[in-house]
Amino acid sequence: MSATLPFPPFGQRHLLGIARLQPHEIEQLIDLAEAEVAVSRRRDKKKSTLKGRTQINLFFEASTRTQASFELAGKRLGADVMNMAVANSSVKKGETLIDTAMTLNAMQPDILIVRHHSAGAVALLAQKVACSVVNAGDGAHEHPTQALLDALTIRRHKGRIARLTVTICGDVLHSRVARSNILLLNALGARVRVVAPATLLPNGIESMGVEVYRRMEDGLKDADVVMMLRLQRERMEGSFVPSVREYFRYFGLDAAKLRHARPDALVMHPGPMNRGVEIASEIADGPQSVIEEQVEMGVAVRMAVMSALIGGPEASA
Amino acid sequence: MSVAAPTLIEHVRIIDPARSLDAVGTVVIVDGHIVAAGTDALNQGAPDGAEIIDGRGLLLVPGLVDARVFIGEPGGEHRETIASASAAAAAGGVTSILTMPDTNPVVDEVAIAEFVMRTARDTAVVNVFPAAALTRGLKGKEMSEIGLLTGAGVRAFTDGRHTIADPVLLRRIMTYARDFDALVMHETQDAALTGNGVMNEGLLASWLGLPGAPAEAEIIPLERDLRLAALTGCRYHAAKLSLGESADVMRRAKQRGITATAGVSINHLSLNENDIGEYRTFFRLSPPLRREEDRAAMVEALADGTIDIIVSSHDPQDADGKRRPFAEAESGAIGLETLLPAALRLHHSGAVPLSRIVEAVTAAPAKLLGLDRGTLAPGSVADMALVDLEAPFLFSEDRIRSRSKNTAFENARFQGQVLRTFVAGRTVFSESDRSGG
């Protein structure tokens, strides 16, 4: 509205998933994030966009990286940030989720950053509070800021998302990162492939806007971007795949398999990595890897998201 | 109110599937029994002092018999008591309910069954028939006292929500039950194959990031059970089917002459997985809501008689159990008050003939349970529901008589309202009293 704002106001109160965003809203968030990258590279990293605002990080599932990223993003924007360590306390059970939401709501926060082990839990909580809510990962459903930071990373290297071939490899079945990325990449016109053993693919995957491959060599052929997913330890020893060594042999990213992708293909991983399980160390640390840059972009994206949601001028009416 | 006054209902459309009757006529009730019901009912004249009801434009059917009702008494009275379930039943035109043994303690011995019967006698306005557990404590390990329980008046045996995993035990139970002519009602959901699945396995569950329950988790135990039923010759009833493929399996079994019957919940005739939308926990059911093709196939199977009965699968859950993330919420929905209105949608849409719908909620379940109910034949107990087939209404929360409000038909618009419910000739529910307070 105001001509002094660099971007039009963001049209949503919460960020619960990529599925609820229009392509232009996704672009808007990535553009905003692009502008925030420089802030973190300055000597003085402090802005005043969220000065006086209160941000509460509510993580029902332990997470060092994402929580730190949101905390840093909030602090760089000038917000007062509080971490609720619910993962190890009495309020980690689902039955008290609503009560927790009510309690926190009474403390008048401006934004809640929520991670929960159950799909849909963050949206449920968002219905019960008066402030903005950001989904920092809900079960196997969505992890929208991860998809946004991945898109920002890709765009900075490739200049665009549209028409790129992006191959997502690994445990798609349990991955909220994969779902959010499939949605976002499709919305922006990329061609998305998945490669995984069938036990790690969700039912109906072929109707989710992806091409399904069983062999890494085929799925990686001429890919512009390779996204590796983390395989949880409890799933690697007989329940979903027979063994770590067999998984690495067929689905781990090593130099030989990566040669099938384009020579300038980016290698990405949302972290934390299992070196020698889904990705070889030499690849994770190699010239095509942008894994560390993803972490940096994470802070920028989270700054952009929080600015868009609550950084505007105070509503007058 | 101890003895009901004689009642005469005139010019009413009477559907009595047990007699293949669908005609406009008169019903005469004296001493709680039907003296006459049909076109020639007035041959004997109106009884003295009778209340005369003008039934013009209305429908009279036998009171509904609901063969799958979960209650909370004993042990979960905050969810539902026998009295509150009975009030909900009456408001839905349901005059007989078969209560599931999934209580605390479990209805697995005579004393507990007698407690339910006694409490019902003292507090309920409809007929309550407790089903007893097939296995002690619903644990699927040791068979319950089928003979003694039958002797105490138990009409059906079921492990309620549970499916007996051990085929050897199930075979022995069926073999033993046959000698007592006991009805074995069984839920057919393989717990291991269902795993942590909370909705129908498929694209929708995949996008929502929810673990899915595959169709095979229902079909495999159903096929196993039907083979064991054929082997043992017991009276077998598949409690609650939800898949087109299950209907096919059932159809073939009946063609082979196996003495088996099947039920479907009104939810699986009315709703599909899309109703879950964004994690609406009132639609978390077991078996889960399936694809639209499956719903349509269940309707077809009801129409052609492959599915014998419709149940409400009334399953009260309190707010604490439902106000949770979808995968952590309790499953189940209440249904006594919406069973008939929701079933009448199938009539209004032309999907199933009205007489077949009425049969599936009256005569068929009564026959299955060996009850002398579900008919308006002269001499029968006057359990009846007077219905306005066309009256529209909104099923808003303030109408709900059940102690729990977890309906899958929240604010649904229905056409077809129960105006008055009679049990043994006495009025146990009247829509006109609702507005009058």
PDB file of N, CA and C in Angstrom, chain B residues 220-306:
ATOM      1  N   ILE B 220      -7.872 -58.966   3.877  1.00  0.00           N
ATOM      2  CA  ILE B 220      -7.231 -60.225   4.274  1.00  0.00           C
ATOM      3  C   ILE B 220      -7.950 -60.874   5.457  1.00  0.00           C
ATOM      4  N   PRO B 221      -8.207 -60.137   6.564  1.00  0.00           N
ATOM      5  CA  PRO B 221      -8.958 -60.798   7.652  1.00  0.00           C
ATOM      6  C   PRO B 221     -10.385 -61.174   7.255  1.00  0.00           C
ATOM      7  N   LEU B 222     -11.002 -60.402   6.367  1.00  0.00           N
ATOM      8  CA  LEU B 222     -12.363 -60.760   5.931  1.00  0.00           C
ATOM      9  C   LEU B 222     -12.341 -62.093   5.191  1.00  0.00           C
ATOM     10  N   GLU B 223     -11.392 -62.255   4.292  1.00  0.00           N
ATOM     11  CA  GLU B 223     -11.312 -63.508   3.542  1.00  0.00           C
ATOM     12  C   GLU B 223     -10.994 -64.682   4.474  1.00  0.00           C
ATOM     13  N   ARG B 224     -10.098 -64.445   5.412  1.00  0.00           N
ATOM     14  CA  ARG B 224      -9.766 -65.480   6.397  1.00  0.00           C
ATOM     15  C   ARG B 224     -11.015 -65.873   7.184  1.00  0.00           C
ATOM     16  N   ASP B 225     -11.731 -64.872   7.687  1.00  0.00           N
ATOM     17  CA  ASP B 225     -12.906 -65.137   8.517  1.00  0.00           C
ATOM     18  C   ASP B 225     -13.962 -65.928   7.756  1.00  0.00           C
ATOM     19  N   LEU B 226     -14.161 -65.568   6.492  1.00  0.00           N
ATOM     20  CA  LEU B 226     -15.197 -66.249   5.707  1.00  0.00           C
ATOM     21  C   LEU B 226     -14.827 -67.709   5.461  1.00  0.00           C
ATOM     22  N   ARG B 227     -13.535 -67.957   5.302  1.00  0.00           N
ATOM     23  CA  ARG B 227     -13.098 -69.352   5.146  1.00  0.00           C
ATOM     24  C   ARG B 227     -13.325 -70.129   6.442  1.00  0.00           C
ATOM     25  N   LEU B 228     -13.032 -69.487   7.556  1.00  0.00           N
ATOM     26  CA  LEU B 228     -13.235 -70.164   8.842  1.00  0.00           C
ATOM     27  C   LEU B 228     -14.732 -70.339   9.122  1.00  0.00           C
ATOM     28  N   ALA B 229     -15.540 -69.381   8.687  1.00  0.00           N
ATOM     29  CA  ALA B 229     -16.985 -69.511   8.862  1.00  0.00           C
ATOM     30  C   ALA B 229     -17.504 -70.689   8.055  1.00  0.00           C
ATOM     31  N   ALA B 230     -16.973 -70.843   6.840  1.00  0.00           N
ATOM     32  CA  ALA B 230     -17.378 -71.973   6.004  1.00  0.00           C
ATOM     33  C   ALA B 230     -16.921 -73.285   6.641  1.00  0.00           C
ATOM     34  N   LEU B 231     -15.729 -73.266   7.198  1.00  0.00           N
ATOM     35  CA  LEU B 231     -15.156 -74.464   7.814  1.00  0.00           C
ATOM     36  C   LEU B 231     -15.958 -74.888   9.047  1.00  0.00           C
ATOM     37  N   THR B 232     -16.365 -73.911   9.844  1.00  0.00           N
ATOM     38  CA  THR B 232     -16.981 -74.225  11.132  1.00  0.00           C
ATOM     39  C   THR B 232     -18.505 -74.215  11.082  1.00  0.00           C
ATOM     40  N   GLY B 233     -19.058 -73.519  10.115  1.00  0.00           N
ATOM     41  CA  GLY B 233     -20.513 -73.451  10.016  1.00  0.00           C
ATOM     42  C   GLY B 233     -21.170 -72.556  11.050  1.00  0.00           C
ATOM     43  N   CYS B 234     -20.406 -71.652  11.670  1.00  0.00           N
ATOM     44  CA  CYS B 234     -21.003 -70.772  12.667  1.00  0.00           C
ATOM     45  C   CYS B 234     -21.733 -69.611  11.992  1.00  0.00           C
ATOM     46  N   ARG B 235     -22.560 -68.914  12.761  1.00  0.00           N
ATOM     47  CA  ARG B 235     -23.215 -67.715  12.252  1.00  0.00           C
ATOM     48  C   ARG B 235     -22.220 -66.572  12.350  1.00  0.00           C
ATOM     49  N   TYR B 236     -21.769 -66.098  11.221  1.00  0.00           N
ATOM     50  CA  TYR B 236     -20.705 -65.092  11.191  1.00  0.00           C
ATOM     51  C   TYR B 236     -21.230 -63.787  10.606  1.00  0.00           C
ATOM     52  N   HIS B 237     -20.821 -62.692  11.237  1.00  0.00           N
ATOM     53  CA  HIS B 237     -21.207 -61.367  10.739  1.00  0.00           C
ATOM     54  C   HIS B 237     -19.982 -60.459  10.687  1.00  0.00           C
ATOM     55  N   ALA B 238     -19.649 -59.988   9.492  1.00  0.00           N
ATOM     56  CA  ALA B 238     -18.559 -59.012   9.346  1.00  0.00           C
ATOM     57  C   ALA B 238     -19.106 -57.655   9.771  1.00  0.00           C
ATOM     58  N   ALA B 239     -18.548 -57.120  10.855  1.00  0.00           N
ATOM     59  CA  ALA B 239     -19.208 -56.011  11.550  1.00  0.00           C
ATOM     60  C   ALA B 239     -19.289 -54.729  10.735  1.00  0.00           C
ATOM     61  N   LYS B 240     -18.225 -54.399  10.037  1.00  0.00           N
ATOM     62  CA  LYS B 240     -18.194 -53.051   9.478  1.00  0.00           C
ATOM     63  C   LYS B 240     -17.245 -53.023   8.292  1.00  0.00           C
ATOM     64  N   LEU B 241     -17.790 -53.163   7.110  1.00  0.00           N
ATOM     65  CA  LEU B 241     -16.959 -53.163   5.914  1.00  0.00           C
ATOM     66  C   LEU B 241     -16.942 -51.772   5.299  1.00  0.00           C
ATOM     67  N   SER B 242     -15.888 -51.507   4.531  1.00  0.00           N
ATOM     68  CA  SER B 242     -15.741 -50.140   4.032  1.00  0.00           C
ATOM     69  C   SER B 242     -15.245 -50.063   2.590  1.00  0.00           C
ATOM     70  N   LEU B 243     -15.001 -51.223   1.969  1.00  0.00           N
ATOM     71  CA  LEU B 243     -14.348 -51.208   0.664  1.00  0.00           C
ATOM     72  C   LEU B 243     -15.175 -51.917  -0.406  1.00  0.00           C
ATOM     73  N   GLY B 244     -15.104 -51.408  -1.613  1.00  0.00           N
ATOM     74  CA  GLY B 244     -15.750 -52.084  -2.727  1.00  0.00           C
ATOM     75  C   GLY B 244     -15.260 -53.512  -2.861  1.00  0.00           C
ATOM     76  N   GLU B 245     -13.997 -53.702  -2.623  1.00  0.00           N
ATOM     77  CA  GLU B 245     -13.431 -55.043  -2.751  1.00  0.00           C
ATOM     78  C   GLU B 245     -13.952 -55.980  -1.654  1.00  0.00           C
ATOM     79  N   SER B 246     -14.194 -55.428  -0.459  1.00  0.00           N
ATOM     80  CA  SER B 246     -14.791 -56.234   0.609  1.00  0.00           C
ATOM     81  C   SER B 246     -16.190 -56.684   0.206  1.00  0.00           C
ATOM     82  N   ALA B 247     -16.921 -55.783  -0.428  1.00  0.00           N
ATOM     83  CA  ALA B 247     -18.267 -56.138  -0.898  1.00  0.00           C
ATOM     84  C   ALA B 247     -18.182 -57.271  -1.917  1.00  0.00           C
ATOM     85  N   ASP B 248     -17.196 -57.222  -2.805  1.00  0.00           N
ATOM     86  CA  ASP B 248     -17.018 -58.298  -3.788  1.00  0.00           C
ATOM     87  C   ASP B 248     -16.745 -59.631  -3.099  1.00  0.00           C
ATOM     88  N   VAL B 249     -15.882 -59.598  -2.086  1.00  0.00           N
ATOM     89  CA  VAL B 249     -15.543 -60.812  -1.340  1.00  0.00           C
ATOM     90  C   VAL B 249     -16.804 -61.379  -0.679  1.00  0.00           C
ATOM     91  N   MET B 250     -17.577 -60.492  -0.084  1.00  0.00           N
ATOM     92  CA  MET B 250     -18.809 -60.883   0.610  1.00  0.00           C
ATOM     93  C   MET B 250     -19.823 -61.479  -0.374  1.00  0.00           C
ATOM     94  N   ARG B 251     -19.929 -60.832  -1.522  1.00  0.00           N
ATOM     95  CA  ARG B 251     -20.878 -61.272  -2.550  1.00  0.00           C
ATOM     96  C   ARG B 251     -20.547 -62.701  -2.983  1.00  0.00           C
ATOM     97  N   ARG B 252     -19.285 -62.960  -3.214  1.00  0.00           N
ATOM     98  CA  ARG B 252     -18.871 -64.303  -3.648  1.00  0.00           C
ATOM     99  C   ARG B 252     -19.130 -65.334  -2.547  1.00  0.00           C
ATOM    100  N   ALA B 253     -18.880 -64.937  -1.299  1.00  0.00           N
ATOM    101  CA  ALA B 253     -19.100 -65.862  -0.180  1.00  0.00           C
ATOM    102  C   ALA B 253     -20.575 -66.247  -0.096  1.00  0.00           C
ATOM    103  N   LYS B 254     -21.438 -65.259  -0.254  1.00  0.00           N
ATOM    104  CA  LYS B 254     -22.870 -65.552  -0.192  1.00  0.00           C
ATOM    105  C   LYS B 254     -23.298 -66.446  -1.348  1.00  0.00           C
ATOM    106  N   GLN B 255     -22.699 -66.224  -2.518  1.00  0.00           N
ATOM    107  CA  GLN B 255     -23.019 -67.072  -3.669  1.00  0.00           C
ATOM    108  C   GLN B 255     -22.600 -68.517  -3.427  1.00  0.00           C
ATOM    109  N   ARG B 256     -21.534 -68.685  -2.652  1.00  0.00           N
ATOM    110  CA  ARG B 256     -21.080 -70.041  -2.331  1.00  0.00           C
ATOM    111  C   ARG B 256     -21.911 -70.660  -1.219  1.00  0.00           C
ATOM    112  N   GLY B 257     -22.819 -69.889  -0.640  1.00  0.00           N
ATOM    113  CA  GLY B 257     -23.715 -70.442   0.369  1.00  0.00           C
ATOM    114  C   GLY B 257     -23.200 -70.385   1.790  1.00  0.00           C
ATOM    115  N   ILE B 258     -22.192 -69.582   2.040  1.00  0.00           N
ATOM    116  CA  ILE B 258     -21.678 -69.435   3.398  1.00  0.00           C
ATOM    117  C   ILE B 258     -22.685 -68.617   4.221  1.00  0.00           C
ATOM    118  N   THR B 259     -22.972 -69.073   5.447  1.00  0.00           N
ATOM    119  CA  THR B 259     -23.951 -68.366   6.270  1.00  0.00           C
ATOM    120  C   THR B 259     -23.300 -67.159   6.937  1.00  0.00           C
ATOM    121  N   ALA B 260     -23.098 -66.145   6.137  1.00  0.00           N
ATOM    122  CA  ALA B 260     -22.439 -64.954   6.650  1.00  0.00           C
ATOM    123  C   ALA B 260     -23.243 -63.724   6.264  1.00  0.00           C
ATOM    124  N   THR B 261     -23.160 -62.735   7.128  1.00  0.00           N
ATOM    125  CA  THR B 261     -23.810 -61.457   6.866  1.00  0.00           C
ATOM    126  C   THR B 261     -22.775 -60.350   7.063  1.00  0.00           C
ATOM    127  N   ALA B 262     -23.165 -59.138   6.678  1.00  0.00           N
ATOM    128  CA  ALA B 262     -22.214 -58.034   6.801  1.00  0.00           C
ATOM    129  C   ALA B 262     -22.934 -56.730   7.101  1.00  0.00           C
ATOM    130  N   GLY B 263     -22.213 -55.846   7.765  1.00  0.00           N
ATOM    131  CA  GLY B 263     -22.737 -54.528   8.089  1.00  0.00           C
ATOM    132  C   GLY B 263     -21.853 -53.433   7.528  1.00  0.00           C
ATOM    133  N   VAL B 264     -22.441 -52.250   7.440  1.00  0.00           N
ATOM    134  CA  VAL B 264     -21.682 -51.072   7.032  1.00  0.00           C
ATOM    135  C   VAL B 264     -22.138 -49.930   7.923  1.00  0.00           C
ATOM    136  N   SER B 265     -21.218 -49.060   8.268  1.00  0.00           N
ATOM    137  CA  SER B 265     -21.627 -47.908   9.075  1.00  0.00           C
ATOM    138  C   SER B 265     -22.184 -46.838   8.148  1.00  0.00           C
ATOM    139  N   ILE B 266     -23.093 -46.055   8.685  1.00  0.00           N
ATOM    140  CA  ILE B 266     -23.694 -44.982   7.889  1.00  0.00           C
ATOM    141  C   ILE B 266     -22.619 -44.019   7.406  1.00  0.00           C
ATOM    142  N   ASN B 267     -21.531 -43.908   8.169  1.00  0.00           N
ATOM    143  CA  ASN B 267     -20.446 -43.009   7.763  1.00  0.00           C
ATOM    144  C   ASN B 267     -19.835 -43.431   6.432  1.00  0.00           C
ATOM    145  N   HIS B 268     -19.677 -44.741   6.271  1.00  0.00           N
ATOM    146  CA  HIS B 268     -19.034 -45.234   5.056  1.00  0.00           C
ATOM    147  C   HIS B 268     -19.988 -45.268   3.870  1.00  0.00           C
ATOM    148  N   LEU B 269     -21.270 -45.009   4.130  1.00  0.00           N
ATOM    149  CA  LEU B 269     -22.223 -44.853   3.027  1.00  0.00           C
ATOM    150  C   LEU B 269     -22.389 -43.381   2.649  1.00  0.00           C
ATOM    151  N   SER B 270     -21.934 -42.496   3.538  1.00  0.00           N
ATOM    152  CA  SER B 270     -22.228 -41.070   3.376  1.00  0.00           C
ATOM    153  C   SER B 270     -21.000 -40.214   3.082  1.00  0.00           C
ATOM    154  N   LEU B 271     -19.838 -40.672   3.519  1.00  0.00           N
ATOM    155  CA  LEU B 271     -18.651 -39.817   3.507  1.00  0.00           C
ATOM    156  C   LEU B 271     -17.500 -40.532   2.817  1.00  0.00           C
ATOM    157  N   ASN B 272     -16.499 -39.757   2.422  1.00  0.00           N
ATOM    158  CA  ASN B 272     -15.285 -40.377   1.909  1.00  0.00           C
ATOM    159  C   ASN B 272     -14.067 -39.655   2.466  1.00  0.00           C
ATOM    160  N   GLU B 273     -12.889 -40.134   2.093  1.00  0.00           N
ATOM    161  CA  GLU B 273     -11.648 -39.618   2.695  1.00  0.00           C
ATOM    162  C   GLU B 273     -11.464 -38.114   2.485  1.00  0.00           C
ATOM    163  N   ASN B 274     -12.067 -37.576   1.433  1.00  0.00           N
ATOM    164  CA  ASN B 274     -11.910 -36.141   1.179  1.00  0.00           C
ATOM    165  C   ASN B 274     -12.532 -35.284   2.277  1.00  0.00           C
ATOM    166  N   ASP B 275     -13.499 -35.866   3.005  1.00  0.00           N
ATOM    167  CA  ASP B 275     -14.128 -35.112   4.081  1.00  0.00           C
ATOM    168  C   ASP B 275     -13.144 -34.761   5.198  1.00  0.00           C
ATOM    169  N   ILE B 276     -12.037 -35.492   5.274  1.00  0.00           N
ATOM    170  CA  ILE B 276     -11.037 -35.203   6.307  1.00  0.00           C
ATOM    171  C   ILE B 276     -10.437 -33.818   6.097  1.00  0.00           C
ATOM    172  N   GLY B 277     -10.389 -33.394   4.820  1.00  0.00           N
ATOM    173  CA  GLY B 277      -9.878 -32.047   4.529  1.00  0.00           C
ATOM    174  C   GLY B 277      -8.516 -31.852   5.151  1.00  0.00           C
ATOM    175  N   GLU B 278      -8.372 -30.773   5.909  1.00  0.00           N
ATOM    176  CA  GLU B 278      -7.105 -30.518   6.580  1.00  0.00           C
ATOM    177  C   GLU B 278      -7.180 -31.027   8.016  1.00  0.00           C
ATOM    178  N   TYR B 279      -7.065 -32.306   8.157  1.00  0.00           N
ATOM    179  CA  TYR B 279      -6.908 -32.915   9.489  1.00  0.00           C
ATOM    180  C   TYR B 279      -8.120 -32.726  10.406  1.00  0.00           C
ATOM    181  N   ARG B 280      -9.338 -32.915   9.866  1.00  0.00           N
ATOM    182  CA  ARG B 280     -10.519 -32.790  10.730  1.00  0.00           C
ATOM    183  C   ARG B 280     -10.720 -34.110  11.469  1.00  0.00           C
ATOM    184  N   THR B 281     -10.474 -34.066  12.778  1.00  0.00           N
ATOM    185  CA  THR B 281     -10.397 -35.313  13.542  1.00  0.00           C
ATOM    186  C   THR B 281     -11.754 -35.976  13.745  1.00  0.00           C
ATOM    187  N   PHE B 282     -12.864 -35.244  13.571  1.00  0.00           N
ATOM    188  CA  PHE B 282     -14.174 -35.888  13.680  1.00  0.00           C
ATOM    189  C   PHE B 282     -14.365 -36.920  12.565  1.00  0.00           C
ATOM    190  N   PHE B 283     -13.528 -36.841  11.553  1.00  0.00           N
ATOM    191  CA  PHE B 283     -13.612 -37.800  10.449  1.00  0.00           C
ATOM    192  C   PHE B 283     -12.550 -38.882  10.574  1.00  0.00           C
ATOM    193  N   ARG B 284     -11.884 -38.919  11.710  1.00  0.00           N
ATOM    194  CA  ARG B 284     -10.973 -40.035  11.939  1.00  0.00           C
ATOM    195  C   ARG B 284     -11.794 -41.207  12.439  1.00  0.00           C
ATOM    196  N   LEU B 285     -11.915 -42.241  11.615  1.00  0.00           N
ATOM    197  CA  LEU B 285     -12.758 -43.391  11.919  1.00  0.00           C
ATOM    198  C   LEU B 285     -11.965 -44.667  11.701  1.00  0.00           C
ATOM    199  N   SER B 286     -12.504 -45.761  12.242  1.00  0.00           N
ATOM    200  CA  SER B 286     -11.894 -47.073  11.991  1.00  0.00           C
ATOM    201  C   SER B 286     -12.989 -48.046  11.572  1.00  0.00           C
ATOM    202  N   PRO B 287     -12.916 -48.673  10.413  1.00  0.00           N
ATOM    203  CA  PRO B 287     -11.926 -48.440   9.359  1.00  0.00           C
ATOM    204  C   PRO B 287     -11.992 -46.999   8.876  1.00  0.00           C
ATOM    205  N   PRO B 288     -10.897 -46.533   8.263  1.00  0.00           N
ATOM    206  CA  PRO B 288     -10.882 -45.135   7.841  1.00  0.00           C
ATOM    207  C   PRO B 288     -11.872 -44.881   6.711  1.00  0.00           C
ATOM    208  N   LEU B 289     -12.285 -43.640   6.550  1.00  0.00           N
ATOM    209  CA  LEU B 289     -13.088 -43.281   5.388  1.00  0.00           C
ATOM    210  C   LEU B 289     -12.260 -43.584   4.149  1.00  0.00           C
ATOM    211  N   ARG B 290     -12.937 -44.156   3.139  1.00  0.00           N
ATOM    212  CA  ARG B 290     -12.204 -44.618   1.955  1.00  0.00           C
ATOM    213  C   ARG B 290     -12.454 -43.697   0.769  1.00  0.00           C
ATOM    214  N   ARG B 291     -12.079 -44.185  -0.393  1.00  0.00           N
ATOM    215  CA  ARG B 291     -12.246 -43.406  -1.616  1.00  0.00           C
ATOM    216  C   ARG B 291     -13.723 -43.298  -1.978  1.00  0.00           C
ATOM    217  N   GLU B 292     -14.063 -42.335  -2.810  1.00  0.00           N
ATOM    218  CA  GLU B 292     -15.444 -42.178  -3.256  1.00  0.00           C
ATOM    219  C   GLU B 292     -15.923 -43.437  -3.985  1.00  0.00           C
ATOM    220  N   GLU B 293     -15.048 -44.092  -4.738  1.00  0.00           N
ATOM    221  CA  GLU B 293     -15.445 -45.323  -5.442  1.00  0.00           C
ATOM    222  C   GLU B 293     -15.888 -46.380  -4.434  1.00  0.00           C
ATOM    223  N   ASP B 294     -15.206 -46.423  -3.301  1.00  0.00           N
ATOM    224  CA  ASP B 294     -15.565 -47.413  -2.282  1.00  0.00           C
ATOM    225  C   ASP B 294     -16.912 -47.079  -1.649  1.00  0.00           C
ATOM    226  N   ARG B 295     -17.117 -45.802  -1.375  1.00  0.00           N
ATOM    227  CA  ARG B 295     -18.411 -45.397  -0.806  1.00  0.00           C
ATOM    228  C   ARG B 295     -19.536 -45.797  -1.766  1.00  0.00           C
ATOM    229  N   ALA B 296     -19.348 -45.487  -3.035  1.00  0.00           N
ATOM    230  CA  ALA B 296     -20.385 -45.808  -4.017  1.00  0.00           C
ATOM    231  C   ALA B 296     -20.609 -47.319  -4.092  1.00  0.00           C
ATOM    232  N   ALA B 297     -19.521 -48.085  -3.992  1.00  0.00           N
ATOM    233  CA  ALA B 297     -19.643 -49.548  -4.049  1.00  0.00           C
ATOM    234  C   ALA B 297     -20.377 -50.090  -2.821  1.00  0.00           C
ATOM    235  N   MET B 298     -20.165 -49.460  -1.680  1.00  0.00           N
ATOM    236  CA  MET B 298     -20.880 -49.893  -0.475  1.00  0.00           C
ATOM    237  C   MET B 298     -22.375 -49.610  -0.614  1.00  0.00           C
ATOM    238  N   VAL B 299     -22.714 -48.492  -1.201  1.00  0.00           N
ATOM    239  CA  VAL B 299     -24.131 -48.162  -1.425  1.00  0.00           C
ATOM    240  C   VAL B 299     -24.764 -49.207  -2.345  1.00  0.00           C
ATOM    241  N   GLU B 300     -24.031 -49.557  -3.386  1.00  0.00           N
ATOM    242  CA  GLU B 300     -24.533 -50.559  -4.320  1.00  0.00           C
ATOM    243  C   GLU B 300     -24.704 -51.907  -3.614  1.00  0.00           C
ATOM    244  N   ALA B 301     -23.732 -52.257  -2.779  1.00  0.00           N
ATOM    245  CA  ALA B 301     -23.798 -53.531  -2.059  1.00  0.00           C
ATOM    246  C   ALA B 301     -24.949 -53.545  -1.055  1.00  0.00           C
ATOM    247  N   LEU B 302     -25.261 -52.387  -0.523  1.00  0.00           N
ATOM    248  CA  LEU B 302     -26.432 -52.291   0.364  1.00  0.00           C
ATOM    249  C   LEU B 302     -27.704 -52.514  -0.447  1.00  0.00           C
ATOM    250  N   ALA B 303     -27.757 -51.869  -1.596  1.00  0.00           N
ATOM    251  CA  ALA B 303     -28.965 -51.964  -2.427  1.00  0.00           C
ATOM    252  C   ALA B 303     -29.211 -53.398  -2.884  1.00  0.00           C
ATOM    253  N   ASP B 304     -28.147 -54.117  -3.250  1.00  0.00           N
ATOM    254  CA  ASP B 304     -28.366 -55.470  -3.788  1.00  0.00           C
ATOM    255  C   ASP B 304     -28.379 -56.545  -2.698  1.00  0.00           C
ATOM    256  N   GLY B 305     -28.242 -56.139  -1.429  1.00  0.00           N
ATOM    257  CA  GLY B 305     -28.373 -57.095  -0.335  1.00  0.00           C
ATOM    258  C   GLY B 305     -27.086 -57.792   0.060  1.00  0.00           C
ATOM    259  N   THR B 306     -25.981 -57.484  -0.625  1.00  0.00           N
ATOM    260  CA  THR B 306     -24.692 -58.056  -0.223  1.00  0.00           C
ATOM    261  C   THR B 306     -24.342 -57.606   1.188  1.00  0.00           C
TER     262      THR B 306
END
